[in-house]
XYZ file of C-alpha atoms in Angstrom:
644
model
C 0.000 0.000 0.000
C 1.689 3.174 -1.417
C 2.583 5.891 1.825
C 0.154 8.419 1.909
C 0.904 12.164 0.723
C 1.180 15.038 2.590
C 2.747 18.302 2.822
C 6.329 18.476 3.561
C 7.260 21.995 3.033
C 7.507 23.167 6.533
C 10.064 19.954 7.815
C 11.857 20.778 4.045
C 12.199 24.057 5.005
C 13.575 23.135 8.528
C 16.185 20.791 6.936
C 17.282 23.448 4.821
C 18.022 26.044 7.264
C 19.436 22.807 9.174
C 21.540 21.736 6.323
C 22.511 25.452 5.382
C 23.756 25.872 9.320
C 25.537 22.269 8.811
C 27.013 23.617 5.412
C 28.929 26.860 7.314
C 30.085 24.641 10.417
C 31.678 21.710 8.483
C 32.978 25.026 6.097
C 34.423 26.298 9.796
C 35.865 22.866 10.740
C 37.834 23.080 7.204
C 38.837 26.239 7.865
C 40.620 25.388 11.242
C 41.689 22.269 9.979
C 43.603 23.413 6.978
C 44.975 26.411 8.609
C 45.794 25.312 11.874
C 49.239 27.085 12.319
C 47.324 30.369 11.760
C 44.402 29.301 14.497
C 47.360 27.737 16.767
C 47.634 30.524 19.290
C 43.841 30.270 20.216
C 42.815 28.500 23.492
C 40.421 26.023 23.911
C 37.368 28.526 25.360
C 38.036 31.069 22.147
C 37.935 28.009 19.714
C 34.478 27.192 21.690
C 33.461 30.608 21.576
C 34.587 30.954 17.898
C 32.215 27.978 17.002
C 29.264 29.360 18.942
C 28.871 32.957 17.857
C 30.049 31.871 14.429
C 26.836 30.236 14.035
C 24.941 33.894 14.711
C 26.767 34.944 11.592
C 25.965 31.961 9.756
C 22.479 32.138 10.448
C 22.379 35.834 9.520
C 23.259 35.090 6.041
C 21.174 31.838 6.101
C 18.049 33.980 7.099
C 19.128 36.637 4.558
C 19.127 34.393 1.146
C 16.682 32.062 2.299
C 14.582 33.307 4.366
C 12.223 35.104 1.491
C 12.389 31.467 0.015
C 11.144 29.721 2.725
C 8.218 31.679 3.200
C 7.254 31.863 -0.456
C 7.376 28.011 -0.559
C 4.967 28.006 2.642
C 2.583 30.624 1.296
C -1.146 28.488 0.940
C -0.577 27.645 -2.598
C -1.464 23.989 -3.616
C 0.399 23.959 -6.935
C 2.856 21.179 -6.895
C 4.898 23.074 -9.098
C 4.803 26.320 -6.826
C 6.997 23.980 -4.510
C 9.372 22.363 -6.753
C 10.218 25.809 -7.859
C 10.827 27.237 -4.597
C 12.337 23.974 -3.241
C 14.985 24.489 -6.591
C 15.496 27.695 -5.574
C 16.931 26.544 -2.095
C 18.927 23.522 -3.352
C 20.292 26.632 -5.745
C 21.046 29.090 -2.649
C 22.582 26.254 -0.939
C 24.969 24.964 -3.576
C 26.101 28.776 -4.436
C 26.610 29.104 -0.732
C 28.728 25.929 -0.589
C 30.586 27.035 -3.429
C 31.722 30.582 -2.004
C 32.757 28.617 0.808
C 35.017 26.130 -1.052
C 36.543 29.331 -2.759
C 36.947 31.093 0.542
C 39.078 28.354 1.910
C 41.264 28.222 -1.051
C 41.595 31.963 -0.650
C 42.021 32.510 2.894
C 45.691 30.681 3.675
C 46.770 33.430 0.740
C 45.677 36.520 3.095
C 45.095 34.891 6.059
C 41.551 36.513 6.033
C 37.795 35.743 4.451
C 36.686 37.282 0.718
C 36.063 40.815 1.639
C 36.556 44.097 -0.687
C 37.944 41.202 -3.749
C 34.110 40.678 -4.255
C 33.668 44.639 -5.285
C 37.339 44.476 -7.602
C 36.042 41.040 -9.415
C 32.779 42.077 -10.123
C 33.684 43.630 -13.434
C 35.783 40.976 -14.076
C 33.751 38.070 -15.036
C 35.005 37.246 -17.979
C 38.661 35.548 -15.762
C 36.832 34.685 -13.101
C 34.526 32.439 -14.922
C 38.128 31.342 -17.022
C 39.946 30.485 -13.767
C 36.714 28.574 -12.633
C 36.770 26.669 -15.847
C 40.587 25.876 -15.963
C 41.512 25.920 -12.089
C 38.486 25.087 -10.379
C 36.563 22.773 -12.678
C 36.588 19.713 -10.763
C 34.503 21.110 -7.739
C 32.430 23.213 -9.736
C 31.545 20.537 -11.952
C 30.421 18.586 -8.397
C 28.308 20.933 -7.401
C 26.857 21.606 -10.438
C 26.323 17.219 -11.236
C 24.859 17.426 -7.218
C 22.687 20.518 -7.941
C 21.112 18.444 -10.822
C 20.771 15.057 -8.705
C 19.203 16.996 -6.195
C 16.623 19.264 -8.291
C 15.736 15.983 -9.988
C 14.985 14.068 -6.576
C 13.408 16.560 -5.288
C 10.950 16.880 -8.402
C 10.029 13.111 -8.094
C 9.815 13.372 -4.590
C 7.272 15.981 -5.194
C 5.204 14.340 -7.252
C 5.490 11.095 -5.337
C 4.591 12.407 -1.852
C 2.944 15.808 -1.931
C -0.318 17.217 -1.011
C -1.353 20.591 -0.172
C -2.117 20.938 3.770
C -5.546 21.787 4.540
C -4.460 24.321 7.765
C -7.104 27.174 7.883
C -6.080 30.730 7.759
C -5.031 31.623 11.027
C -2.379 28.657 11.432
C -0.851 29.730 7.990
C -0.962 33.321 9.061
C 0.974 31.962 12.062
C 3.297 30.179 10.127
C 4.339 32.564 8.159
C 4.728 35.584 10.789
C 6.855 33.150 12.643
C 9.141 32.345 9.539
C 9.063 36.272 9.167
C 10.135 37.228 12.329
C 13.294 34.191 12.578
C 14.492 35.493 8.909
C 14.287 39.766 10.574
C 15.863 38.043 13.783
C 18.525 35.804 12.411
C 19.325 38.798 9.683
C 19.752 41.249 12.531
C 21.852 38.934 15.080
C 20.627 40.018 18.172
C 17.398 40.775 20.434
C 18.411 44.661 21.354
C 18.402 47.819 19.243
C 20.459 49.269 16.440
C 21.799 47.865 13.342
C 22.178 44.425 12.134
C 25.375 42.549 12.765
C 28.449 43.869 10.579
C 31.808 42.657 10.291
C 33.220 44.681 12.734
C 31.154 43.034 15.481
C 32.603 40.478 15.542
C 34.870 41.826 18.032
C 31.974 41.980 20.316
C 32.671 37.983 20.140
C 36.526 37.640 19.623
C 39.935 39.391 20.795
C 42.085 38.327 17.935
C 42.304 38.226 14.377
C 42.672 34.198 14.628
C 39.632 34.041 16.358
C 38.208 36.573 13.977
C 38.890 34.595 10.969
C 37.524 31.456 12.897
C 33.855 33.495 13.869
C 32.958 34.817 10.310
C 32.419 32.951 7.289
C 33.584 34.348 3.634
C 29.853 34.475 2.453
C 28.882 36.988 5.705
C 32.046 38.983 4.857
C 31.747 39.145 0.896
C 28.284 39.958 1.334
C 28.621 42.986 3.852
C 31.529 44.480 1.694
C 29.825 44.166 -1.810
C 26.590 45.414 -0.464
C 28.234 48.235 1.088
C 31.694 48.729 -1.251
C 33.217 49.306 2.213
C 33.091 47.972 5.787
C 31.524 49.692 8.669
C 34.178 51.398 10.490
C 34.336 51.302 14.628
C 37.136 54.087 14.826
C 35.735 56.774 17.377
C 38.662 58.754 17.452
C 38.068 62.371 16.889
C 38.669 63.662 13.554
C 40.140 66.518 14.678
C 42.650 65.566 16.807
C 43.114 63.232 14.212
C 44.231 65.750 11.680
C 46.237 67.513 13.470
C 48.288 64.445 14.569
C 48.585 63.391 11.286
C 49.790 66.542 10.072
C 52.409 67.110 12.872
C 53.433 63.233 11.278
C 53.918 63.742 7.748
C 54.040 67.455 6.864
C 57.964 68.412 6.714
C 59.629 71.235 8.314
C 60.226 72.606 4.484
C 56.699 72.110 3.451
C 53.654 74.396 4.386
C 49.594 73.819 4.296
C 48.326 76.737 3.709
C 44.725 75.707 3.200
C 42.615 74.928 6.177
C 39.785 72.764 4.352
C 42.383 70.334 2.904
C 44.867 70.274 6.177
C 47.375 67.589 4.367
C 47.596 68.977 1.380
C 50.862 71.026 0.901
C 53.771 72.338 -0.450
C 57.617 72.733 -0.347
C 58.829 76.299 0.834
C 62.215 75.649 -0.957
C 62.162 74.777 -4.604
C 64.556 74.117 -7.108
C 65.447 76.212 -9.369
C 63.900 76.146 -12.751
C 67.770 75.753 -14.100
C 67.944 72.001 -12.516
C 68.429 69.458 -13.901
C 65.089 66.938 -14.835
C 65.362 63.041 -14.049
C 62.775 60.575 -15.795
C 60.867 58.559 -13.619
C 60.000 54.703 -14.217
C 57.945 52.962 -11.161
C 57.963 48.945 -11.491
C 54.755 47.653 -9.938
C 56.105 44.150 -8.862
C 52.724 41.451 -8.618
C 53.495 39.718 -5.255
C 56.666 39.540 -4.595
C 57.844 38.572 -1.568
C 61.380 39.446 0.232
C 61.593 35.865 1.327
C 61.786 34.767 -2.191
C 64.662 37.873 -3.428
C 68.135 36.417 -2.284
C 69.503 40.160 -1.901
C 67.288 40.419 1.181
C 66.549 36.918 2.540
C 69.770 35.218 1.991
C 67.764 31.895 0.814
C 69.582 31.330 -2.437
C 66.748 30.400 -4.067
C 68.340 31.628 -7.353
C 65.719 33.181 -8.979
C 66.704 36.926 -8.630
C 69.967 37.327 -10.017
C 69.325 40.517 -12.075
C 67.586 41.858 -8.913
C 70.171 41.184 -6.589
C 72.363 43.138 -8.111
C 70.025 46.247 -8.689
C 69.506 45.531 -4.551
C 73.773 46.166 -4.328
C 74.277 48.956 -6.779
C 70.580 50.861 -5.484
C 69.216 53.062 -2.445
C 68.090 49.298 -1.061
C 64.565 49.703 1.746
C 65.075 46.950 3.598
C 62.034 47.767 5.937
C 59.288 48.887 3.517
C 55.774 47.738 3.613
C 53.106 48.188 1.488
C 49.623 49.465 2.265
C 47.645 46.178 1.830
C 47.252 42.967 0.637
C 45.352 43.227 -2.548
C 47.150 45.027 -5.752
C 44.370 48.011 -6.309
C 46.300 48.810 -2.796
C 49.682 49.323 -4.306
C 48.247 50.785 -6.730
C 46.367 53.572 -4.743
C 49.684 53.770 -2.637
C 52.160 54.260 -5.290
C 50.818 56.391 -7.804
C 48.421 58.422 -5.505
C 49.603 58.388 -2.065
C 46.239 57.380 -1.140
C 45.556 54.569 1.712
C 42.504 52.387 1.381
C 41.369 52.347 4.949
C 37.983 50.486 6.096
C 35.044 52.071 5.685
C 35.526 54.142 2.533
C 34.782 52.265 -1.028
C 37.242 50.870 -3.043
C 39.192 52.902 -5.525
C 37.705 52.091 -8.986
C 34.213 51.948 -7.377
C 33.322 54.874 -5.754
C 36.452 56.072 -3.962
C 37.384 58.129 -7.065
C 34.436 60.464 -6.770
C 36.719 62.280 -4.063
C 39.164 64.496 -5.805
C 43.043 62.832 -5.339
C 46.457 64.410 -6.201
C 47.876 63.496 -9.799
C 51.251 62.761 -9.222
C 50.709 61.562 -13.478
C 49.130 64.950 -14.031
C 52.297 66.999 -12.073
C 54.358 65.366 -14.068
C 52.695 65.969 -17.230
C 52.401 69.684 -16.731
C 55.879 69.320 -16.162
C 56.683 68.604 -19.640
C 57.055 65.184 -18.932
C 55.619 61.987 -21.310
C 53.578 60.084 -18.903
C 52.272 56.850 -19.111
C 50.910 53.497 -17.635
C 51.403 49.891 -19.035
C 49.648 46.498 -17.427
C 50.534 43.081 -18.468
C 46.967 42.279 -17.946
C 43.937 43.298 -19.532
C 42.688 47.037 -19.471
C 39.732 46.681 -17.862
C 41.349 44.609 -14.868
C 40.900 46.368 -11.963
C 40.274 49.245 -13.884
C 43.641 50.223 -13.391
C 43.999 51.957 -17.359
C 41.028 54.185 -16.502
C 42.065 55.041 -12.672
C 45.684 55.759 -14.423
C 43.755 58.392 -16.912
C 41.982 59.609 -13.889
C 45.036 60.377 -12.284
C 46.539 62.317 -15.243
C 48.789 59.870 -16.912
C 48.859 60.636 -21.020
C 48.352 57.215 -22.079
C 47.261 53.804 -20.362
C 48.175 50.250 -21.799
C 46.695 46.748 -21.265
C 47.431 43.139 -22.390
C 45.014 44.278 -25.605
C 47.809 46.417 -26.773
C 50.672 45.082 -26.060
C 52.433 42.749 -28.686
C 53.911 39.170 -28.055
C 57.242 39.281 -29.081
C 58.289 35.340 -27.523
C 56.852 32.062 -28.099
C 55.854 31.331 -24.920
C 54.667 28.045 -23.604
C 51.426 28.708 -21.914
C 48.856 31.378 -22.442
C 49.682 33.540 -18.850
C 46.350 34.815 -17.394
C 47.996 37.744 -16.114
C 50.406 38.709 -19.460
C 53.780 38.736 -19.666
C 57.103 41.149 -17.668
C 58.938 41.077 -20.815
C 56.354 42.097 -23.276
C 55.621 44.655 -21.116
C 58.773 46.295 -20.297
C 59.531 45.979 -23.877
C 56.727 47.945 -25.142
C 57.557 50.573 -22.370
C 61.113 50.903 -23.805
C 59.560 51.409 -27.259
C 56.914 54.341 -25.986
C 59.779 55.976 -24.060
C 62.484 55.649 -26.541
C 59.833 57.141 -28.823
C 58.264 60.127 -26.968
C 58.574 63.897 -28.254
C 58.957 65.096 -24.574
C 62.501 65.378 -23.680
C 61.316 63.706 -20.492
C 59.175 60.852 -19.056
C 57.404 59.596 -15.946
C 55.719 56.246 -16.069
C 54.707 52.831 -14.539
C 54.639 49.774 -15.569
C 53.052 46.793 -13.711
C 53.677 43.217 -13.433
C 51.697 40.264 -13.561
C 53.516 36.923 -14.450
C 53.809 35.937 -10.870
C 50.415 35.799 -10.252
C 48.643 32.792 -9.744
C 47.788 30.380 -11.635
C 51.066 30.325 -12.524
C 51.931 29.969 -16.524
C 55.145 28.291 -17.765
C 56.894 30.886 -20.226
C 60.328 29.729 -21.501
C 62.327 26.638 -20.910
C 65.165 28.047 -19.760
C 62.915 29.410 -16.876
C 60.908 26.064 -15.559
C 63.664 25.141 -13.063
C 61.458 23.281 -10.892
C 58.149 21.211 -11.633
C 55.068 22.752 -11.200
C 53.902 20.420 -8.611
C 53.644 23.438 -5.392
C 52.967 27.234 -5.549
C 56.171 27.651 -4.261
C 57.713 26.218 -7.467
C 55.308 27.997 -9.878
C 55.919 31.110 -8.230
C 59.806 30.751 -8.356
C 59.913 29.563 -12.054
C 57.410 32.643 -12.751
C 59.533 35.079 -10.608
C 62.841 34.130 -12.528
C 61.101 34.718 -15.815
C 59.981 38.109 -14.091
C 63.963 39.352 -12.671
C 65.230 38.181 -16.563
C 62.379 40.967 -17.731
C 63.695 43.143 -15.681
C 67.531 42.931 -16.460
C 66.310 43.499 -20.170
C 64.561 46.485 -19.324
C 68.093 47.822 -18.147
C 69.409 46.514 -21.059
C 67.332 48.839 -23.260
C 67.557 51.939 -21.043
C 71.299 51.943 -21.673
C 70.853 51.171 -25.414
C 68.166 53.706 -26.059
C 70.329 56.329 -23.758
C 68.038 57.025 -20.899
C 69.618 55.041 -18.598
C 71.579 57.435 -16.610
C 69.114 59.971 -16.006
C 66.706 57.257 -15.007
C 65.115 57.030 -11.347
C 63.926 53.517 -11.374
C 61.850 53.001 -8.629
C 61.310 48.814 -7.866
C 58.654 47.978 -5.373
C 55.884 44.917 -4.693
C 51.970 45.357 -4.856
C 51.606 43.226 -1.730
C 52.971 40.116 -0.657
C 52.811 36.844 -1.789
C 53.878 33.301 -0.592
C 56.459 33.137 2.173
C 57.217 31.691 5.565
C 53.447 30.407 7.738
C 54.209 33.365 10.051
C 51.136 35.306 11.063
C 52.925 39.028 12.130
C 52.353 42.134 10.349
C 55.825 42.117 9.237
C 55.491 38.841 7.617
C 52.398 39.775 5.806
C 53.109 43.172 4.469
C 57.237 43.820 4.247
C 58.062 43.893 0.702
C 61.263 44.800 -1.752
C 61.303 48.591 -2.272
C 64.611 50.233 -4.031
C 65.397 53.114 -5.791
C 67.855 52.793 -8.325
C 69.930 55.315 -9.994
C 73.340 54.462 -10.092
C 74.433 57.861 -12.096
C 72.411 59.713 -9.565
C 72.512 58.277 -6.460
C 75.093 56.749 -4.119
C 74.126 53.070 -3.014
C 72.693 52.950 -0.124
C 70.814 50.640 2.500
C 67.696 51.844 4.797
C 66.691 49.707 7.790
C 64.334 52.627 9.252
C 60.304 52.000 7.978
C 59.005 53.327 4.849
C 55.574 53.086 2.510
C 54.392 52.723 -0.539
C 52.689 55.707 0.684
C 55.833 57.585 0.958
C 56.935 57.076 -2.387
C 55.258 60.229 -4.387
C 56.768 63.040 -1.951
C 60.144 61.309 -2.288
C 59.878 61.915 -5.989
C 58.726 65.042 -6.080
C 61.725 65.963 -3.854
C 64.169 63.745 -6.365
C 63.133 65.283 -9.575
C 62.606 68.965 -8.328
C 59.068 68.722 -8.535
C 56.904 71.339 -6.301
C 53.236 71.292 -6.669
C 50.388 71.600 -3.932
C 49.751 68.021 -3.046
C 48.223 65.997 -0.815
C 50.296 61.841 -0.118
C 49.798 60.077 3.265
C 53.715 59.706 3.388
C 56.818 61.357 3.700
C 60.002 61.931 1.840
C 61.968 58.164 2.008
C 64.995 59.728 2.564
C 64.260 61.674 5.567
C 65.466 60.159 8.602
C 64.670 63.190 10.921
C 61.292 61.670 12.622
C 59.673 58.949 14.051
C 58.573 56.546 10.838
C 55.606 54.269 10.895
C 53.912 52.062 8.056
C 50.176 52.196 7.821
C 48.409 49.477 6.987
C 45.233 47.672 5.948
C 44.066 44.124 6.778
C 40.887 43.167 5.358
C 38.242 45.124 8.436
C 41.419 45.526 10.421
C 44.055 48.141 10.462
C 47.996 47.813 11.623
C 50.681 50.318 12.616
C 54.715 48.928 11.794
C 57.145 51.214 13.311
C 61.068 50.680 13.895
C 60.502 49.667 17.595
C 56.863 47.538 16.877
C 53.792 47.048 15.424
C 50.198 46.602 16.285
C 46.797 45.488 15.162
C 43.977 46.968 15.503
C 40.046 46.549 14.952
C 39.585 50.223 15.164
C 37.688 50.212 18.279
C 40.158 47.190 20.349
C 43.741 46.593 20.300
C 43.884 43.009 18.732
C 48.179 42.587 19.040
C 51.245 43.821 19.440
C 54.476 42.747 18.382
C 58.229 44.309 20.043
C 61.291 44.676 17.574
C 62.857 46.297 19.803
C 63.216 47.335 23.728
C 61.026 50.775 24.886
C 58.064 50.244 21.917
C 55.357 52.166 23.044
C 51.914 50.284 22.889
C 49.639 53.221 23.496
C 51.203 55.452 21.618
C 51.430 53.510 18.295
C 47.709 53.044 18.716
C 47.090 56.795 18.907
C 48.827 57.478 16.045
C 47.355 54.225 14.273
C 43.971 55.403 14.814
C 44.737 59.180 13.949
C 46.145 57.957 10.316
C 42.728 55.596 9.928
C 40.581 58.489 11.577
C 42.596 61.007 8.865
C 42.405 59.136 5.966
C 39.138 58.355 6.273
C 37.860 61.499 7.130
C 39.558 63.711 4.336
C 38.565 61.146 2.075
C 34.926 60.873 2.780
C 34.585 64.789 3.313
C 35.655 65.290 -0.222
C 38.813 67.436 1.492
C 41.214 65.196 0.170
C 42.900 67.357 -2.462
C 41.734 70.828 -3.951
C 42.385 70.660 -7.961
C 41.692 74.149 -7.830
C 45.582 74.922 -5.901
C 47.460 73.818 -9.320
C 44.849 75.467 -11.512
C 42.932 72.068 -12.255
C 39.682 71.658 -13.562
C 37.644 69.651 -10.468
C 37.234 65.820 -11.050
């Protein structure tokens, strides 16, 4: 005798929500698992703890996606069809969830940190995400694509094997569905009390490290928040305008003045040179995520994949303590060629950010007399790094797209190629009509996935990410030594400032401190200009466009959160960004920071002074953010600009 029907949607939609909440814990249990020297230093009761509250943010994001769902598949419709739809629709929010997830944990051990802003930067860049997913990734996705299937199809004979409508009368529906209302507003908002729904930056509330952080959210919660938002919330109370004014007593030299009190960091030098000296070119090289473990010049590993660079590291004004601003490229990017820091809470430059008006160091340069320029191995529209380059003033911007191949390489690279690159610099410099040039060119072959180029470069198998990223990185110093090459054929060479520095960091020793995660290779070489040289005090990316301004005479009204490199008369300190957190490196130590807790510290040396590095960490966020959001950034009007 065949079982008799009945309507299952409300235990269907209970095993959902129960599978969904199973989906994010085992997710959690892989997390810890596969990064358990990065979880190590957590106790026992913060692991607990870290499991418990996790599941508030799980549910939040459970209650958000499927919460509507639910309660459309309980509404009193009898249709059979009504619920395989809805009941698709779930199996479809569940296996997109379980897929973030999956990508999360293959991202996280790279940053130490969930998906956060990357969601906003990959959004217009579907067409190599959906490539890596189809090259890298196609094993899992194919999974949960075969399992969405299975599962869409059981469900749809289960359906019509075992369903019938319910006959409950009106007020048990209405009951039903006020009580699946009020768990979705409940679970959505985290908590019983007033005020706003749970954010990534309550999670603090929950955990007192990063670790246990990392362990309480899930990459789903995270992306979500961010892309929603195209910036965190922020939880730094410090006021603005003691802020300022710290910040200005920080990076404003003795030589420069700001004479306008609406933008209170923008400035300029009292003592300029003389119209009679003598111009330098300027060529920045954007490294992609390179690591000073991996250069020999500054680890001592002998790897033997930097020769070229080695020697640039001897004969150069070598940084041997320089950090960049974050952990994602758009960072170094920001950094470099605008002196601008990302911090949380604004949006990401490229989506938002831009509206603000920012200093052109390009545009300076230009109105200089100088040929200006920007060349990316990848495409144009990654990142949107060609049209933030425009914004910024630079004369022309180059992608992959117009860039020639000039070797036969071996595999397609997803990310272009150093020596094409570099090549097709060398041609638009050696080319110009200006009788000087200011440009930047950035890297991409050691990016992952990692491409074999040429033979002579596949030294080791490509059986680790260590190895891919070494073969890549050789094929990357090579590029650079024939960039020198040309400079000193096509006589520009000696009145060159090359300025070498890293994006952000990849790879390196499992070591969790800020120094690990954001010290980079920084040198500026000029061996016809300047005497060799090595720095142990801390610099920035950020202090890279007042240093050369100062180099190449250069004295416009601008606005950089940095100082002059060279200038060893104050207290340095590296700002930084990690994902919703913010850190302070200075010669003595370095902290983290949540902007409303002090998550660590670390001592390099005796007498570092905990409470004062977080003063001036939070007056740098507090600045930043501030100027930035207020629109009193930079005033174009000061050079004689038309507004952006």
């Amino acid at each position: 005798m065949p079982a008799a029907k009945k309507d299952f949607r409300l235990k269907l939609s209970l095993l959902a929500v129960l599978a969904a909440c199973a989906l994010f814990t085992a997710a959690r249990l892989a997390l810890f698992w596969l990064n358990h020297g990065f979880f190590a230093a957590l106790s026992a009761p913060e692991i607990r703890s870290a499991f418990l509250n996790g599941l508030r943010f799980d549910f939040s994001v459970i209650a958000l996606f499927m919460g509507p769902v639910i309660l459309l598949l309980n509404l009193p419709l009898k249709s059979a069809r009504w619920v395989k739809i809805w009941t698709g629709v779930l199996t479809a929010e569940w296996i997109v969830m379980a897929g973030f997830l999956i990508g999360d944990l293959i991202y996280f051990p790279k940053v130490n940190r969930h998906i956060a802003e990357e969601i906003v930067q990959v959004s217009s860049d579907w067409g190599f995400v959906i490539s890596y997913m189809l090259t890298q990734t196609w094993l899992p996705l194919f999974i949960l694509l075969g399992g969405f299937a299975l599962a869409v199809w059981g469900i749809s004979c289960w359906t019509d094997k075992h369903y019938a409508p319910r006959a409950w009368g009106w007020k048990k529906t209405a009951a039903l569905l006020l009580a699946v209302t009020a768990l979705s507003v409940l679970g959505i908002r985290g908590h019983l009390g007033t005020g706003k729904s749970i954010g990534v930056a309550d999670v603090y509330n929950y955990a007192s490290s990063p670790a246990g952080a990392a362990l309480t959210l899930n990459g789903v919660f995270t992306a979500y928040q961010v892309g929603r938002k195209g910036a965190v919330d922020i939880a730094n109370n410090f006021p603005p305008a003691e802020a300022i004014k710290n910040t200005q007593k920080l990076l404003i030299a003795p030589d420069e003045t700001a004479a306008e009190p609406n933008f209170p960091l923008m400035r300029r030098r009292t003592d300029a040179a003389p119209a009679s000296a003598k111009k330098y070119n300027v060529l920045i090289v954007l490294l992609e995520g390179w690591h000073p473990y991996y250069v020999d010049g500054l680890s001592h590993n002998n790897f033997g994949s930097t020769p070229v660079f080695d020697q640039i590291l001897k004969d150069g004004v070598n940084f041997t303590n320089a950090y960049a601003a974050g952990q994602r490229s758009i960072f170094g990017f920001a950094a470099v060629f605008a002196g601008v820091p990302l911090v949380p809470g604004l949006p990401m430059f490229g989506y938002g950010l831009e509206l603000s008006a920012f200093s052109p160091m390009p545009k300076h340069f230009s109105d200089a007399g100088y040929y200006t320029f920007f060349a990316q191995t990848s495409s144009r529209d990654s990142y949107r790094l060609c049209a933030l380059a425009s914004y910024l003033g630079a004369r022309d911007s180059y992608g992959w797209e117009d860039i020639p191949e000039r070797l036969k390489y071996k595999d397609r690279a997803p990310f272009g190629y150093d020596y094409d690159a570099m090549m097709f610099a060398a041609d638009k410099i050696k080319n110009r009509k200006e009788p000087n040039f200011m440009g930047m060119v950035f890297t991409g072959i050691t990016h992952e996935p990692f491409a074999s180029t040429l033979p002579q470069f596949d030294r080791y198998p490509y059986d680790s990410w260590e190895h891919g990223f070494l073969n890549t990185l050789s094929f990357a110093d090579w590029s650079i030594g024939e960039l020198l090459r040309r400079a000193k054929e096509d006589g520009w060479f000696d009145d060159t400032i090359f300025v070498f520095v890293a994006d952000h960091t990849s790879g390196g020793p499992a070591d969790g401190s800020l120094k690990n995660h954001f010290r980079i290779p920084l040198v500026v070489y000029a061996p016809k200009i300047l005497k060799p040289k090595q720095v142990e005090y801390v610099v920035s990316q950020l202090d890279i466009v007042p240093t050369l301004y100062r180099l190449t005479g250069l004295n416009p009204m601008y606005t950089a959160f940095g100082r002059d490199m060279f200038d060893a008369s104050y207290p340095r300190a590296a700002l930084v960004s990690e994902g919703v957190n913010i850190g302070l490196v200075t010669d003595k130590g370095a902290i983290r920071h949540s902007g409303g807790k002090l998550l660590s510290a670390e001592e390099y040396a005796p007498g570092f002074d905990v409470k004062q590095a977080e003063e001036t960490l939070l007056s740098l966020d507090k600045a930043a953010y501030t100027l930035l959001k207020e629109n009193r950034w930079y005033d174009p009007a000061a050079n004689g600009e038309e507004a952006k």
